[in-house]
Structure formats: structure tokens, C-alpha cells
Amino acid sequence: MDIIFLGGLEIKTIIGIYDWERVAKQTVILDIEMAFDIQKAAETDDIQHTLDYKTVSHRVISFVESSQFFLVERLISEIADIIRNEFNVSWVKVTLNKKGAISGASDVGIIIERGEKKS
Ligand SMILES: Nc1nc2c(c(=O)[nH]1)N=C([C@H](O)[C@@H](O)CO)CN2
């Protein structure tokens, strides 16, 4: 199975459990990998036959910018659900980096995989 990916997608959002985090937007950085068979698009050279990563990025940015979750667990799960359900993606891996959440740590976050790679 092939993978279409988006890397280093920086989005500002309300995220966190502390009072100050409920009023100040913070940046989350997303890396997204999506299983997709690119063979037909490669043969036809036609965007209609592939997963348009620009469309996916716009949907994810719009969702994350308007969300107000407390936990990164909830946010990352919602992102994975949107990609799988709205874009017919059988398997997705999402990495969410909430840089700066822990003083002394350069990176903090979660990595999830959902679904199965179809052969
Ligand atoms: N597993 C998690 N731990 C923590 C989270 C979280 O979303 N998932 N969030 C926080 C705070 O919001 C933190 O990011 C502020 O620095 C603490 N632990």
C-alpha cells in the first residue's frame, strides 16, 4: 500500500487542561500518513483518481482551528476519524506534537494509528 503524507502542519488552537490554556491559542504540529493506492492516479495523471492532500489539509486545518478540546488524546482521535470517514482512508497514522508543553522537553505529544492497511 502506498502512503500520502502531510508533514509539519502547524495549526493554532485552544488545547489544554489549565485555565490559561482555555483562553490562549497554542500551536500543534501534525504529521499525517494516509494509506492510499496511487496506481490509478499514476496511470491517468488525473487528480480525480487520488487523495487530494490539499483538500485533506484544508479540512484538518479548519477543524483544528475551531476546536477547543482539553486533551490531545481527544483532538488526535477526532482528526483520525475525520480522515478515515470523510476521505475513505483505510489506515491513518497521526503524530501530534504540542511543542513547549513541558519545560525542558523539545517535543511532547501522541502518535496513533487507526484502521488497517489494505493490500
Ligand atoms: N496525556 C496527556 N497529558 C497531559 C495533557 C494531555 O492532553 N494529555 N495535557 C496537559 C496540559 O494541557 C499541558 O499540555 C500543559 O502544559 C498535561 N498533561
PDB file of C-alpha atoms and ligand atoms in Angstrom:
ATOM      1  CA  MET A   1       0.000   0.000   0.000  1.00  0.00           C
ATOM      2  CA  ASP A   2       1.195   3.492  -0.809  1.00  0.00           C
ATOM      3  CA  ILE A   3       1.263   6.394   1.635  1.00  0.00           C
ATOM      4  CA  ILE A   4       0.287  10.006   1.049  1.00  0.00           C
ATOM      5  CA  PHE A   5       1.580  12.239   3.814  1.00  0.00           C
ATOM      6  CA  LEU A   6       1.383  15.719   5.252  1.00  0.00           C
ATOM      7  CA  GLY A   7       4.300  16.758   7.452  1.00  0.00           C
ATOM      8  CA  GLY A   8       4.866  19.639   9.840  1.00  0.00           C
ATOM      9  CA  LEU A   9       1.360  21.053   9.574  1.00  0.00           C
ATOM     10  CA  GLU A  10       1.300  23.875  12.167  1.00  0.00           C
ATOM     11  CA  ILE A  11      -2.140  24.920  13.453  1.00  0.00           C
ATOM     12  CA  LYS A  12      -3.155  27.253  16.281  1.00  0.00           C
ATOM     13  CA  THR A  13      -5.931  26.060  18.568  1.00  0.00           C
ATOM     14  CA  ILE A  14      -7.353  26.061  22.081  1.00  0.00           C
ATOM     15  CA  ILE A  15      -5.989  22.889  23.701  1.00  0.00           C
ATOM     16  CA  GLY A  16      -5.183  22.067  27.307  1.00  0.00           C
ATOM     17  CA  ILE A  17      -6.473  21.445  30.808  1.00  0.00           C
ATOM     18  CA  TYR A  18      -5.254  24.590  32.582  1.00  0.00           C
ATOM     19  CA  ASP A  19      -7.134  27.887  32.839  1.00  0.00           C
ATOM     20  CA  TRP A  20      -4.607  29.825  30.779  1.00  0.00           C
ATOM     21  CA  GLU A  21      -4.839  27.226  28.042  1.00  0.00           C
ATOM     22  CA  ARG A  22      -8.572  27.812  27.694  1.00  0.00           C
ATOM     23  CA  VAL A  23      -8.021  31.408  26.580  1.00  0.00           C
ATOM     24  CA  ALA A  24      -4.715  31.400  24.676  1.00  0.00           C
ATOM     25  CA  LYS A  25      -4.290  29.507  21.438  1.00  0.00           C
ATOM     26  CA  GLN A  26      -1.269  27.221  21.177  1.00  0.00           C
ATOM     27  CA  THR A  27       0.393  25.638  18.187  1.00  0.00           C
ATOM     28  CA  VAL A  28       0.095  21.936  17.494  1.00  0.00           C
ATOM     29  CA  ILE A  29       2.185  20.343  14.757  1.00  0.00           C
ATOM     30  CA  LEU A  30       0.713  17.423  12.840  1.00  0.00           C
ATOM     31  CA  ASP A  31       2.353  14.729  10.759  1.00  0.00           C
ATOM     32  CA  ILE A  32      -0.234  12.633   8.931  1.00  0.00           C
ATOM     33  CA  GLU A  33       0.301   9.459   6.915  1.00  0.00           C
ATOM     34  CA  MET A  34      -2.602   8.027   4.901  1.00  0.00           C
ATOM     35  CA  ALA A  35      -2.667   4.683   3.130  1.00  0.00           C
ATOM     36  CA  PHE A  36      -3.849   5.118  -0.432  1.00  0.00           C
ATOM     37  CA  ASP A  37      -3.359   3.181  -3.659  1.00  0.00           C
ATOM     38  CA  ILE A  38      -1.846   5.706  -6.073  1.00  0.00           C
ATOM     39  CA  GLN A  39      -1.689   3.359  -9.050  1.00  0.00           C
ATOM     40  CA  LYS A  40      -4.721   4.693 -10.933  1.00  0.00           C
ATOM     41  CA  ALA A  41      -3.607   8.306 -10.481  1.00  0.00           C
ATOM     42  CA  ALA A  42      -0.132   7.383 -11.670  1.00  0.00           C
ATOM     43  CA  GLU A  43      -1.594   5.766 -14.789  1.00  0.00           C
ATOM     44  CA  THR A  44      -4.115   8.508 -15.624  1.00  0.00           C
ATOM     45  CA  ASP A  45      -2.252  11.550 -14.269  1.00  0.00           C
ATOM     46  CA  ASP A  46      -5.668  12.743 -13.022  1.00  0.00           C
ATOM     47  CA  ILE A  47      -6.328  14.300  -9.580  1.00  0.00           C
ATOM     48  CA  GLN A  48      -9.810  12.690  -9.591  1.00  0.00           C
ATOM     49  CA  HIS A  49      -8.166   9.325  -9.007  1.00  0.00           C
ATOM     50  CA  THR A  50      -6.211  10.120  -5.921  1.00  0.00           C
ATOM     51  CA  LEU A  51      -6.490  11.535  -2.428  1.00  0.00           C
ATOM     52  CA  ASP A  52      -6.058  15.293  -2.797  1.00  0.00           C
ATOM     53  CA  TYR A  53      -3.698  16.215   0.060  1.00  0.00           C
ATOM     54  CA  LYS A  54      -4.639  19.874  -0.298  1.00  0.00           C
ATOM     55  CA  THR A  55      -8.311  19.085   0.356  1.00  0.00           C
ATOM     56  CA  VAL A  56      -7.340  16.958   3.361  1.00  0.00           C
ATOM     57  CA  SER A  57      -5.115  19.705   4.760  1.00  0.00           C
ATOM     58  CA  HIS A  58      -7.863  22.346   4.445  1.00  0.00           C
ATOM     59  CA  ARG A  59     -10.358  20.104   6.264  1.00  0.00           C
ATOM     60  CA  VAL A  60      -7.920  19.309   9.073  1.00  0.00           C
ATOM     61  CA  ILE A  61      -6.820  22.939   9.481  1.00  0.00           C
ATOM     62  CA  SER A  62     -10.417  24.145   9.588  1.00  0.00           C
ATOM     63  CA  PHE A  63     -11.386  21.513  12.166  1.00  0.00           C
ATOM     64  CA  VAL A  64      -8.394  22.014  14.458  1.00  0.00           C
ATOM     65  CA  GLU A  65      -8.552  25.823  14.342  1.00  0.00           C
ATOM     66  CA  SER A  66     -12.169  25.796  15.513  1.00  0.00           C
ATOM     67  CA  SER A  67     -11.825  23.005  18.093  1.00  0.00           C
ATOM     68  CA  GLN A  68     -11.499  23.574  21.852  1.00  0.00           C
ATOM     69  CA  PHE A  69     -10.564  20.233  23.388  1.00  0.00           C
ATOM     70  CA  PHE A  70      -8.892  19.682  26.743  1.00  0.00           C
ATOM     71  CA  LEU A  71      -6.743  16.662  25.889  1.00  0.00           C
ATOM     72  CA  VAL A  72      -4.528  15.976  22.910  1.00  0.00           C
ATOM     73  CA  GLU A  73      -5.906  12.423  23.027  1.00  0.00           C
ATOM     74  CA  ARG A  74      -9.354  13.703  22.031  1.00  0.00           C
ATOM     75  CA  LEU A  75      -8.059  16.067  19.354  1.00  0.00           C
ATOM     76  CA  ILE A  76      -5.844  13.497  17.642  1.00  0.00           C
ATOM     77  CA  SER A  77      -8.619  10.867  17.684  1.00  0.00           C
ATOM     78  CA  GLU A  78     -11.076  13.269  16.059  1.00  0.00           C
ATOM     79  CA  ILE A  79      -8.536  14.073  13.335  1.00  0.00           C
ATOM     80  CA  ALA A  80      -8.006  10.378  12.591  1.00  0.00           C
ATOM     81  CA  ASP A  81     -11.783   9.775  12.459  1.00  0.00           C
ATOM     82  CA  ILE A  82     -12.322  12.658  10.015  1.00  0.00           C
ATOM     83  CA  ILE A  83      -9.615  11.420   7.671  1.00  0.00           C
ATOM     84  CA  ARG A  84     -10.854   7.844   7.706  1.00  0.00           C
ATOM     85  CA  ASN A  85     -14.565   8.618   7.437  1.00  0.00           C
ATOM     86  CA  GLU A  86     -14.620  11.598   5.082  1.00  0.00           C
ATOM     87  CA  PHE A  87     -11.781  10.634   2.742  1.00  0.00           C
ATOM     88  CA  ASN A  88     -12.260   6.879   2.600  1.00  0.00           C
ATOM     89  CA  VAL A  89      -8.794   6.213   4.010  1.00  0.00           C
ATOM     90  CA  SER A  90      -8.455   2.675   5.402  1.00  0.00           C
ATOM     91  CA  TRP A  91      -5.398   3.384   7.585  1.00  0.00           C
ATOM     92  CA  VAL A  92      -4.048   6.579   9.041  1.00  0.00           C
ATOM     93  CA  LYS A  93      -1.141   7.451  11.324  1.00  0.00           C
ATOM     94  CA  VAL A  94      -1.272  10.808  13.068  1.00  0.00           C
ATOM     95  CA  THR A  95       1.514  12.385  15.115  1.00  0.00           C
ATOM     96  CA  LEU A  96       0.556  15.413  17.208  1.00  0.00           C
ATOM     97  CA  ASN A  97       3.376  17.473  18.699  1.00  0.00           C
ATOM     98  CA  LYS A  98       2.436  20.024  21.362  1.00  0.00           C
ATOM     99  CA  LYS A  99       5.839  21.628  21.443  1.00  0.00           C
ATOM    100  CA  GLY A 100       6.596  23.575  24.594  1.00  0.00           C
ATOM    101  CA  ALA A 101       4.008  21.794  26.729  1.00  0.00           C
ATOM    102  CA  ILE A 102       6.740  20.515  29.051  1.00  0.00           C
ATOM    103  CA  SER A 103       9.590  22.792  30.009  1.00  0.00           C
ATOM    104  CA  GLY A 104      12.858  21.046  29.229  1.00  0.00           C
ATOM    105  CA  ALA A 105      11.328  18.821  26.571  1.00  0.00           C
ATOM    106  CA  SER A 106      11.607  19.864  22.928  1.00  0.00           C
ATOM    107  CA  ASP A 107       8.724  17.647  21.808  1.00  0.00           C
ATOM    108  CA  VAL A 108       5.636  16.297  23.567  1.00  0.00           C
ATOM    109  CA  GLY A 109       2.671  14.530  22.065  1.00  0.00           C
ATOM    110  CA  ILE A 110       0.963  11.429  20.836  1.00  0.00           C
ATOM    111  CA  ILE A 111       1.203   9.086  17.886  1.00  0.00           C
ATOM    112  CA  ILE A 112      -1.796   6.981  16.875  1.00  0.00           C
ATOM    113  CA  GLU A 113      -2.592   4.557  14.099  1.00  0.00           C
ATOM    114  CA  ARG A 114      -6.188   3.726  13.167  1.00  0.00           C
ATOM    115  CA  GLY A 115      -7.576   1.202  10.711  1.00  0.00           C
ATOM    116  CA  GLU A 116      -5.797  -1.353   8.581  1.00  0.00           C
ATOM    117  CA  LYS A 117      -3.606  -1.142   5.527  1.00  0.00           C
ATOM    118  CA  LYS A 118      -5.395  -2.927   2.694  1.00  0.00           C
ATOM    119  CA  SER A 119      -3.112  -4.768   0.326  1.00  0.00           C
TER     120      SER A 119
HETATM  121  N1  LIG B   1      -1.663  12.583  28.283  1.00  0.00           N
HETATM  122  C1  LIG B   1      -1.836  13.923  28.424  1.00  0.00           C
HETATM  123  N2  LIG B   1      -1.204  14.568  29.411  1.00  0.00           N
HETATM  124  C2  LIG B   1      -1.376  15.888  29.538  1.00  0.00           C
HETATM  125  C3  LIG B   1      -2.181  16.615  28.656  1.00  0.00           C
HETATM  126  C4  LIG B   1      -2.841  15.908  27.624  1.00  0.00           C
HETATM  127  O1  LIG B   1      -3.597  16.463  26.787  1.00  0.00           O
HETATM  128  N3  LIG B   1      -2.634  14.567  27.537  1.00  0.00           N
HETATM  129  N4  LIG B   1      -2.285  17.971  28.772  1.00  0.00           N
HETATM  130  C5  LIG B   1      -1.641  18.637  29.718  1.00  0.00           C
HETATM  131  C6  LIG B   1      -1.656  20.111  29.749  1.00  0.00           C
HETATM  132  O2  LIG B   1      -2.690  20.658  28.999  1.00  0.00           O
HETATM  133  C7  LIG B   1      -0.270  20.512  29.267  1.00  0.00           C
HETATM  134  O3  LIG B   1      -0.159  20.307  27.863  1.00  0.00           O
HETATM  135  C8  LIG B   1       0.094  21.904  29.605  1.00  0.00           C
HETATM  136  O4  LIG B   1       1.472  22.069  29.596  1.00  0.00           O
HETATM  137  C9  LIG B   1      -0.837  17.973  30.754  1.00  0.00           C
HETATM  138  N5  LIG B   1      -0.733  16.541  30.546  1.00  0.00           N
END
